[in-house]
Amino acid sequence: MWYKYSFLVLLVIGASCNNATISDPLAKALSSRDPRIKNVMENLEGHEIQVRYTQIDRKNDSIVFTDYDFQVNADNYFYPASTVKFPATVATLEKLNEIDSLSLETRFFVEGDSVETTFAKAISEIFAVSDNAANNRLIEFLGQDDLNGRMQRRGVSPIRIAHRLSTNNADAVTTKPLVFYLNDSTTSLGKPIINAPIQPLTLKNIHKGVGFIDDESYQDGPFDFSLKNYYPIEAQSALMKRIIFPEAFPKEQRFNLSDDQRKYLLTAMHSVPSEVGYDQEEFYDSYVKFFMFGDSTEPMPKHIKIYNKVGYAYGTLTDCAYIQDTKNNVDFMITATILVNNNGIFNDNTYEYDEVGIPFLAQLGRELYQIELNRSR
């Protein structure tokens, strides 16, 4: 059945020699003859792509979203990698609002860790270079259950954040205590949070590939993602909409962020690494911005801001972005994921990120941007 579906999709896309005859703008972008897109579309099963493109219109005082989807299905699992850091930052800001003694600038460290930081610095590091340790500190502050609950109560669902990233005991259900500096000489010790045991996911494509590397040895058979994080396209898009356009949602679906918090978050989301102190040679503008510019190390134009969070691990690349061109009065959203693992072996660090994945996402962003430039509003 899957092969028939893929074949039909390719027939529809290939049937039109003139892209202008395709009424669905996302289908038009995906029908591009550019090899960076064409080669991926010819192997839909292997790349497991899912895309949501959101047009944004303004009518009187209202924001109107129009979503165009390609293969978006919350039941088809993909590994979200670092995209889960976005909900962690939003939940952290909301929790800070509930504790009078804490703020963005509160200094703290995780018990047993020698690194002292602030919530503001952790959030900046998460968006500028996708720092894993910064994310994990926020997980210790929140706990997995609280993070998931805050998202679900605001309509960001389905979601299941179960573990930290790239650290020992990543899936520990009990958080480590945090030590907060209340002033220069006074500290306060937070209590560990005990979370519910992690339950295995029952989704399509939860077992992937033909083999995997475990403890440096090859294991035959599919890699099991059932205990991993789960944050599908629908939930990623829902969170982005609520942060960029909170006024488009009823009060109960808006996150409880102060104006200063939201301003700080938005600035962190669009800032390029050099703007927050990272070396521009190593951390170029598009270091963690895949759409439109991900396949280039050249500086991004100043009139285009990309508010986003990417993820890449286990051969899966994902980006959720709000793209704004202030010069041409254009804005739109894209959330997309692609698997690039030709050999079908997971955890071997042999993936086609630079050869296939990032070029696909960059060109997809450019195709949709051109459609937006020509779209009447």
mmCIF file of N, CA and C in Angstrom, residues 50-52 72-91 126-127 135 139 147-152 154-163 165 201 203-204 206 208 225-244 255 265 269 307-312 316-322 333-338:
data_model
loop_
_atom_site.group_PDB
_atom_site.id
_atom_site.type_symbol
_atom_site.label_atom_id
_atom_site.label_comp_id
_atom_site.label_asym_id
_atom_site.label_seq_id
_atom_site.Cartn_x
_atom_site.Cartn_y
_atom_site.Cartn_z
ATOM 1 N N GLN A 50 7.923 14.539 6.480
ATOM 2 C CA GLN A 50 6.648 15.137 6.865
ATOM 3 C C GLN A 50 6.851 16.653 6.830
ATOM 4 N N VAL A 51 5.891 17.361 6.248
ATOM 5 C CA VAL A 51 6.020 18.814 6.106
ATOM 6 C C VAL A 51 4.683 19.487 6.398
ATOM 7 N N ARG A 52 4.724 20.528 7.184
ATOM 8 C CA ARG A 52 3.579 21.428 7.326
ATOM 9 C C ARG A 52 4.036 22.846 6.984
ATOM 10 N N VAL A 72 1.933 14.456 6.911
ATOM 11 C CA VAL A 72 1.931 14.732 8.348
ATOM 12 C C VAL A 72 1.004 13.743 9.036
ATOM 13 N N ASN A 73 1.549 13.018 9.990
ATOM 14 C CA ASN A 73 0.768 11.994 10.686
ATOM 15 C C ASN A 73 1.418 11.735 12.038
ATOM 16 N N ALA A 74 0.732 12.103 13.111
ATOM 17 C CA ALA A 74 1.282 11.939 14.456
ATOM 18 C C ALA A 74 1.521 10.476 14.803
ATOM 19 N N ASP A 75 0.890 9.557 14.074
ATOM 20 C CA ASP A 75 1.076 8.129 14.337
ATOM 21 C C ASP A 75 2.346 7.578 13.688
ATOM 22 N N ASN A 76 2.947 8.339 12.770
ATOM 23 C CA ASN A 76 4.194 7.918 12.132
ATOM 24 C C ASN A 76 5.360 8.552 12.870
ATOM 25 N N TYR A 77 6.058 7.761 13.652
ATOM 26 C CA TYR A 77 7.071 8.290 14.567
ATOM 27 C C TYR A 77 8.329 8.769 13.843
ATOM 28 N N PHE A 78 8.861 9.898 14.296
ATOM 29 C CA PHE A 78 10.221 10.313 13.965
ATOM 30 C C PHE A 78 10.876 10.816 15.242
ATOM 31 N N TYR A 79 12.185 10.683 15.324
ATOM 32 C CA TYR A 79 12.897 11.110 16.524
ATOM 33 C C TYR A 79 13.062 12.627 16.492
ATOM 34 N N PRO A 80 12.541 13.366 17.504
ATOM 35 C CA PRO A 80 12.536 14.830 17.437
ATOM 36 C C PRO A 80 13.855 15.497 17.796
ATOM 37 N N ALA A 81 14.782 14.747 18.389
ATOM 38 C CA ALA A 81 16.095 15.289 18.754
ATOM 39 C C ALA A 81 15.951 16.602 19.530
ATOM 40 N N SER A 82 16.723 17.628 19.138
ATOM 41 C CA SER A 82 16.796 18.863 19.931
ATOM 42 C C SER A 82 15.601 19.791 19.773
ATOM 43 N N THR A 83 14.644 19.454 18.917
ATOM 44 C CA THR A 83 13.447 20.292 18.840
ATOM 45 C C THR A 83 12.709 20.319 20.172
ATOM 46 N N VAL A 84 12.918 19.309 21.021
ATOM 47 C CA VAL A 84 12.238 19.264 22.319
ATOM 48 C C VAL A 84 12.733 20.355 23.270
ATOM 49 N N LYS A 85 13.828 21.016 22.911
ATOM 50 C CA LYS A 85 14.340 22.092 23.765
ATOM 51 C C LYS A 85 13.439 23.324 23.745
ATOM 52 N N PHE A 86 12.676 23.484 22.675
ATOM 53 C CA PHE A 86 11.747 24.614 22.583
ATOM 54 C C PHE A 86 10.664 24.516 23.662
ATOM 55 N N PRO A 87 9.922 23.390 23.752
ATOM 56 C CA PRO A 87 8.953 23.305 24.850
ATOM 57 C C PRO A 87 9.592 23.392 26.226
ATOM 58 N N ALA A 88 10.813 22.909 26.381
ATOM 59 C CA ALA A 88 11.480 23.006 27.684
ATOM 60 C C ALA A 88 11.708 24.461 28.084
ATOM 61 N N THR A 89 12.080 25.299 27.122
ATOM 62 C CA THR A 89 12.307 26.714 27.447
ATOM 63 C C THR A 89 10.997 27.420 27.787
ATOM 64 N N VAL A 90 9.949 27.125 27.039
ATOM 65 C CA VAL A 90 8.653 27.777 27.291
ATOM 66 C C VAL A 90 8.114 27.361 28.660
ATOM 67 N N ALA A 91 8.183 26.072 28.967
ATOM 68 C CA ALA A 91 7.709 25.591 30.260
ATOM 69 C C ALA A 91 8.526 26.187 31.399
ATOM 70 N N ILE A 126 20.619 27.409 24.166
ATOM 71 C CA ILE A 126 19.757 26.419 23.500
ATOM 72 C C ILE A 126 19.437 26.841 22.075
ATOM 73 N N PHE A 127 19.103 28.111 21.876
ATOM 74 C CA PHE A 127 18.713 28.555 20.537
ATOM 75 C C PHE A 127 19.906 28.936 19.664
ATOM 76 N N ASN A 135 19.900 22.469 27.986
ATOM 77 C CA ASN A 135 18.571 21.863 27.988
ATOM 78 C C ASN A 135 18.390 20.949 29.194
ATOM 79 N N ILE A 139 15.528 20.597 32.270
ATOM 80 C CA ILE A 139 14.767 19.389 32.589
ATOM 81 C C ILE A 139 14.855 19.096 34.087
ATOM 82 N N LEU A 147 6.710 19.349 32.497
ATOM 83 C CA LEU A 147 6.916 19.870 31.145
ATOM 84 C C LEU A 147 5.788 19.390 30.224
ATOM 85 N N ASN A 148 5.552 18.085 30.226
ATOM 86 C CA ASN A 148 4.508 17.534 29.357
ATOM 87 C C ASN A 148 3.128 18.087 29.706
ATOM 88 N N GLY A 149 2.851 18.201 30.995
ATOM 89 C CA GLY A 149 1.551 18.705 31.423
ATOM 90 C C GLY A 149 1.311 20.139 30.992
ATOM 91 N N ARG A 150 2.335 20.972 31.082
ATOM 92 C CA ARG A 150 2.192 22.378 30.681
ATOM 93 C C ARG A 150 1.899 22.490 29.191
ATOM 94 N N MET A 151 2.539 21.658 28.388
ATOM 95 C CA MET A 151 2.281 21.688 26.952
ATOM 96 C C MET A 151 0.850 21.222 26.648
ATOM 97 N N GLN A 152 0.476 20.120 27.236
ATOM 98 C CA GLN A 152 -0.835 19.533 26.936
ATOM 99 C C GLN A 152 -1.976 20.450 27.365
ATOM 100 N N ARG A 154 -2.087 23.572 27.295
ATOM 101 C CA ARG A 154 -2.204 24.705 26.367
ATOM 102 C C ARG A 154 -2.566 24.262 24.958
ATOM 103 N N GLY A 155 -2.795 22.978 24.773
ATOM 104 C CA GLY A 155 -3.181 22.496 23.451
ATOM 105 C C GLY A 155 -2.029 22.075 22.564
ATOM 106 N N VAL A 156 -0.827 21.983 23.141
ATOM 107 C CA VAL A 156 0.342 21.507 22.386
ATOM 108 C C VAL A 156 0.423 20.000 22.614
ATOM 109 N N SER A 157 -0.113 19.255 21.661
ATOM 110 C CA SER A 157 -0.283 17.819 21.853
ATOM 111 C C SER A 157 -0.423 17.155 20.480
ATOM 112 N N PRO A 158 -0.022 15.873 20.379
ATOM 113 C CA PRO A 158 0.563 15.018 21.415
ATOM 114 C C PRO A 158 2.047 15.325 21.652
ATOM 115 N N ILE A 159 2.495 15.039 22.851
ATOM 116 C CA ILE A 159 3.896 15.256 23.207
ATOM 117 C C ILE A 159 4.244 14.328 24.364
ATOM 118 N N ARG A 160 5.475 13.800 24.353
ATOM 119 C CA ARG A 160 5.950 12.994 25.464
ATOM 120 C C ARG A 160 7.468 13.194 25.560
ATOM 121 N N ILE A 161 7.893 14.081 26.451
ATOM 122 C CA ILE A 161 9.321 14.260 26.704
ATOM 123 C C ILE A 161 9.686 13.303 27.830
ATOM 124 N N ALA A 162 10.553 12.344 27.523
ATOM 125 C CA ALA A 162 10.860 11.281 28.477
ATOM 126 C C ALA A 162 12.284 11.324 29.008
ATOM 127 N N HIS A 163 13.180 11.991 28.280
ATOM 128 C CA HIS A 163 14.590 11.890 28.671
ATOM 129 C C HIS A 163 15.378 13.153 28.331
ATOM 130 N N LEU A 165 19.201 14.812 27.021
ATOM 131 C CA LEU A 165 19.905 14.598 25.751
ATOM 132 C C LEU A 165 21.409 14.430 25.957
ATOM 133 N N LEU A 201 6.089 3.780 23.707
ATOM 134 C CA LEU A 201 5.166 4.299 22.701
ATOM 135 C C LEU A 201 4.723 3.162 21.779
ATOM 136 N N LEU A 203 3.497 3.254 18.231
ATOM 137 C CA LEU A 203 3.277 4.051 17.034
ATOM 138 C C LEU A 203 3.854 3.333 15.821
ATOM 139 N N LYS A 204 3.445 3.737 14.641
ATOM 140 C CA LYS A 204 4.030 3.218 13.413
ATOM 141 C C LYS A 204 5.478 3.711 13.296
ATOM 142 N N ILE A 206 8.037 2.920 14.849
ATOM 143 C CA ILE A 206 8.747 3.099 16.117
ATOM 144 C C ILE A 206 10.015 2.240 16.158
ATOM 145 N N LYS A 208 13.055 1.123 13.690
ATOM 146 C CA LYS A 208 13.606 1.603 12.421
ATOM 147 C C LYS A 208 14.919 0.901 12.067
ATOM 148 N N PHE A 225 12.755 2.832 19.215
ATOM 149 C CA PHE A 225 12.597 4.208 19.689
ATOM 150 C C PHE A 225 11.444 4.357 20.686
ATOM 151 N N SER A 226 10.883 3.262 21.165
ATOM 152 C CA SER A 226 9.633 3.339 21.931
ATOM 153 C C SER A 226 9.764 4.050 23.269
ATOM 154 N N LEU A 227 10.977 4.167 23.797
ATOM 155 C CA LEU A 227 11.182 4.866 25.064
ATOM 156 C C LEU A 227 11.787 6.256 24.861
ATOM 157 N N LYS A 228 11.845 6.694 23.612
ATOM 158 C CA LYS A 228 12.439 7.991 23.298
ATOM 159 C C LYS A 228 11.400 9.115 23.356
ATOM 160 N N ASN A 229 11.886 10.334 23.216
ATOM 161 C CA ASN A 229 10.998 11.501 23.183
ATOM 162 C C ASN A 229 10.080 11.448 21.959
ATOM 163 N N TYR A 230 8.941 12.084 22.097
ATOM 164 C CA TYR A 230 7.921 12.096 21.043
ATOM 165 C C TYR A 230 7.354 13.509 20.947
ATOM 166 N N TYR A 231 7.523 14.135 19.783
ATOM 167 C CA TYR A 231 7.110 15.532 19.597
ATOM 168 C C TYR A 231 6.830 15.730 18.115
ATOM 169 N N PRO A 232 5.644 15.300 17.663
ATOM 170 C CA PRO A 232 5.348 15.281 16.224
ATOM 171 C C PRO A 232 5.128 16.664 15.625
ATOM 172 N N ILE A 233 4.997 16.688 14.304
ATOM 173 C CA ILE A 233 4.863 17.933 13.549
ATOM 174 C C ILE A 233 3.710 18.790 14.067
ATOM 175 N N GLU A 234 2.559 18.176 14.316
ATOM 176 C CA GLU A 234 1.391 18.932 14.767
ATOM 177 C C GLU A 234 1.677 19.692 16.052
ATOM 178 N N ALA A 235 2.337 19.044 17.006
ATOM 179 C CA ALA A 235 2.632 19.686 18.284
ATOM 180 C C ALA A 235 3.679 20.789 18.118
ATOM 181 N N GLN A 236 4.690 20.548 17.287
ATOM 182 C CA GLN A 236 5.714 21.570 17.061
ATOM 183 C C GLN A 236 5.106 22.822 16.448
ATOM 184 N N SER A 237 4.264 22.628 15.455
ATOM 185 C CA SER A 237 3.598 23.758 14.809
ATOM 186 C C SER A 237 2.691 24.486 15.791
ATOM 187 N N ALA A 238 1.981 23.734 16.628
ATOM 188 C CA ALA A 238 1.064 24.338 17.598
ATOM 189 C C ALA A 238 1.805 25.227 18.588
ATOM 190 N N LEU A 239 2.962 24.792 19.048
ATOM 191 C CA LEU A 239 3.731 25.605 19.994
ATOM 192 C C LEU A 239 4.251 26.867 19.329
ATOM 193 N N MET A 240 4.775 26.743 18.112
ATOM 194 C CA MET A 240 5.294 27.920 17.412
ATOM 195 C C MET A 240 4.199 28.968 17.233
ATOM 196 N N LYS A 241 3.019 28.543 16.836
ATOM 197 C CA LYS A 241 1.908 29.482 16.635
ATOM 198 C C LYS A 241 1.558 30.209 17.928
ATOM 199 N N ARG A 242 1.542 29.486 19.036
ATOM 200 C CA ARG A 242 1.160 30.090 20.310
ATOM 201 C C ARG A 242 2.194 31.077 20.835
ATOM 202 N N ILE A 243 3.451 30.865 20.480
ATOM 203 C CA ILE A 243 4.498 31.784 20.936
ATOM 204 C C ILE A 243 4.591 33.010 20.035
ATOM 205 N N ILE A 244 4.491 32.825 18.735
ATOM 206 C CA ILE A 244 4.607 33.952 17.810
ATOM 207 C C ILE A 244 3.339 34.795 17.813
ATOM 208 N N PHE A 255 0.390 30.610 26.834
ATOM 209 C CA PHE A 255 1.317 30.368 27.925
ATOM 210 C C PHE A 255 1.432 31.626 28.789
ATOM 211 N N LEU A 265 12.572 35.555 24.854
ATOM 212 C CA LEU A 265 12.475 34.300 24.125
ATOM 213 C C LEU A 265 12.537 34.531 22.621
ATOM 214 N N MET A 269 15.346 33.225 19.943
ATOM 215 C CA MET A 269 14.963 32.319 18.863
ATOM 216 C C MET A 269 15.499 32.763 17.508
ATOM 217 N N TYR A 307 12.856 32.528 13.363
ATOM 218 C CA TYR A 307 12.601 32.125 14.746
ATOM 219 C C TYR A 307 12.375 30.616 14.706
ATOM 220 N N ASN A 308 13.277 29.846 15.270
ATOM 221 C CA ASN A 308 13.175 28.405 15.026
ATOM 222 C C ASN A 308 13.854 27.573 16.088
ATOM 223 N N LYS A 309 13.651 26.268 15.978
ATOM 224 C CA LYS A 309 14.424 25.283 16.739
ATOM 225 C C LYS A 309 14.588 24.045 15.881
ATOM 226 N N VAL A 310 15.850 23.671 15.669
ATOM 227 C CA VAL A 310 16.183 22.494 14.874
ATOM 228 C C VAL A 310 16.498 21.305 15.780
ATOM 229 N N GLY A 311 16.519 20.142 15.164
ATOM 230 C CA GLY A 311 16.990 18.943 15.831
ATOM 231 C C GLY A 311 17.649 18.028 14.817
ATOM 232 N N TYR A 312 18.731 17.375 15.217
ATOM 233 C CA TYR A 312 19.332 16.373 14.336
ATOM 234 C C TYR A 312 20.046 15.310 15.169
ATOM 235 N N THR A 316 17.956 11.808 11.639
ATOM 236 C CA THR A 316 16.738 12.589 11.423
ATOM 237 C C THR A 316 17.013 14.068 11.621
ATOM 238 N N LEU A 317 16.654 14.860 10.626
ATOM 239 C CA LEU A 317 16.770 16.323 10.674
ATOM 240 C C LEU A 317 15.369 16.911 10.744
ATOM 241 N N THR A 318 15.165 17.838 11.681
ATOM 242 C CA THR A 318 13.865 18.484 11.840
ATOM 243 C C THR A 318 14.073 19.966 12.102
ATOM 244 N N ASP A 319 13.195 20.779 11.546
ATOM 245 C CA ASP A 319 13.221 22.215 11.829
ATOM 246 C C ASP A 319 11.788 22.708 11.922
ATOM 247 N N CYS A 320 11.545 23.546 12.912
ATOM 248 C CA CYS A 320 10.252 24.210 13.076
ATOM 249 C C CYS A 320 10.544 25.699 13.125
ATOM 250 N N ALA A 321 10.022 26.468 12.148
ATOM 251 C CA ALA A 321 10.445 27.850 12.002
ATOM 252 C C ALA A 321 9.313 28.784 11.624
ATOM 253 N N TYR A 322 9.417 29.989 12.150
ATOM 254 C CA TYR A 322 8.626 31.133 11.685
ATOM 255 C C TYR A 322 9.612 32.046 10.973
ATOM 256 N N MET A 333 5.295 30.007 8.171
ATOM 257 C CA MET A 333 5.876 28.982 9.028
ATOM 258 C C MET A 333 6.096 27.692 8.251
ATOM 259 N N ILE A 334 7.148 26.988 8.612
ATOM 260 C CA ILE A 334 7.405 25.644 8.078
ATOM 261 C C ILE A 334 7.856 24.747 9.230
ATOM 262 N N THR A 335 7.319 23.552 9.251
ATOM 263 C CA THR A 335 7.819 22.509 10.140
ATOM 264 C C THR A 335 8.019 21.268 9.282
ATOM 265 N N ALA A 336 9.226 20.720 9.311
ATOM 266 C CA ALA A 336 9.518 19.583 8.434
ATOM 267 C C ALA A 336 10.536 18.658 9.076
ATOM 268 N N THR A 337 10.438 17.386 8.707
ATOM 269 C CA THR A 337 11.413 16.392 9.165
ATOM 270 C C THR A 337 11.786 15.488 8.003
ATOM 271 N N ILE A 338 13.026 15.001 8.015
ATOM 272 C CA ILE A 338 13.513 14.090 6.979
ATOM 273 C C ILE A 338 14.517 13.132 7.601
#
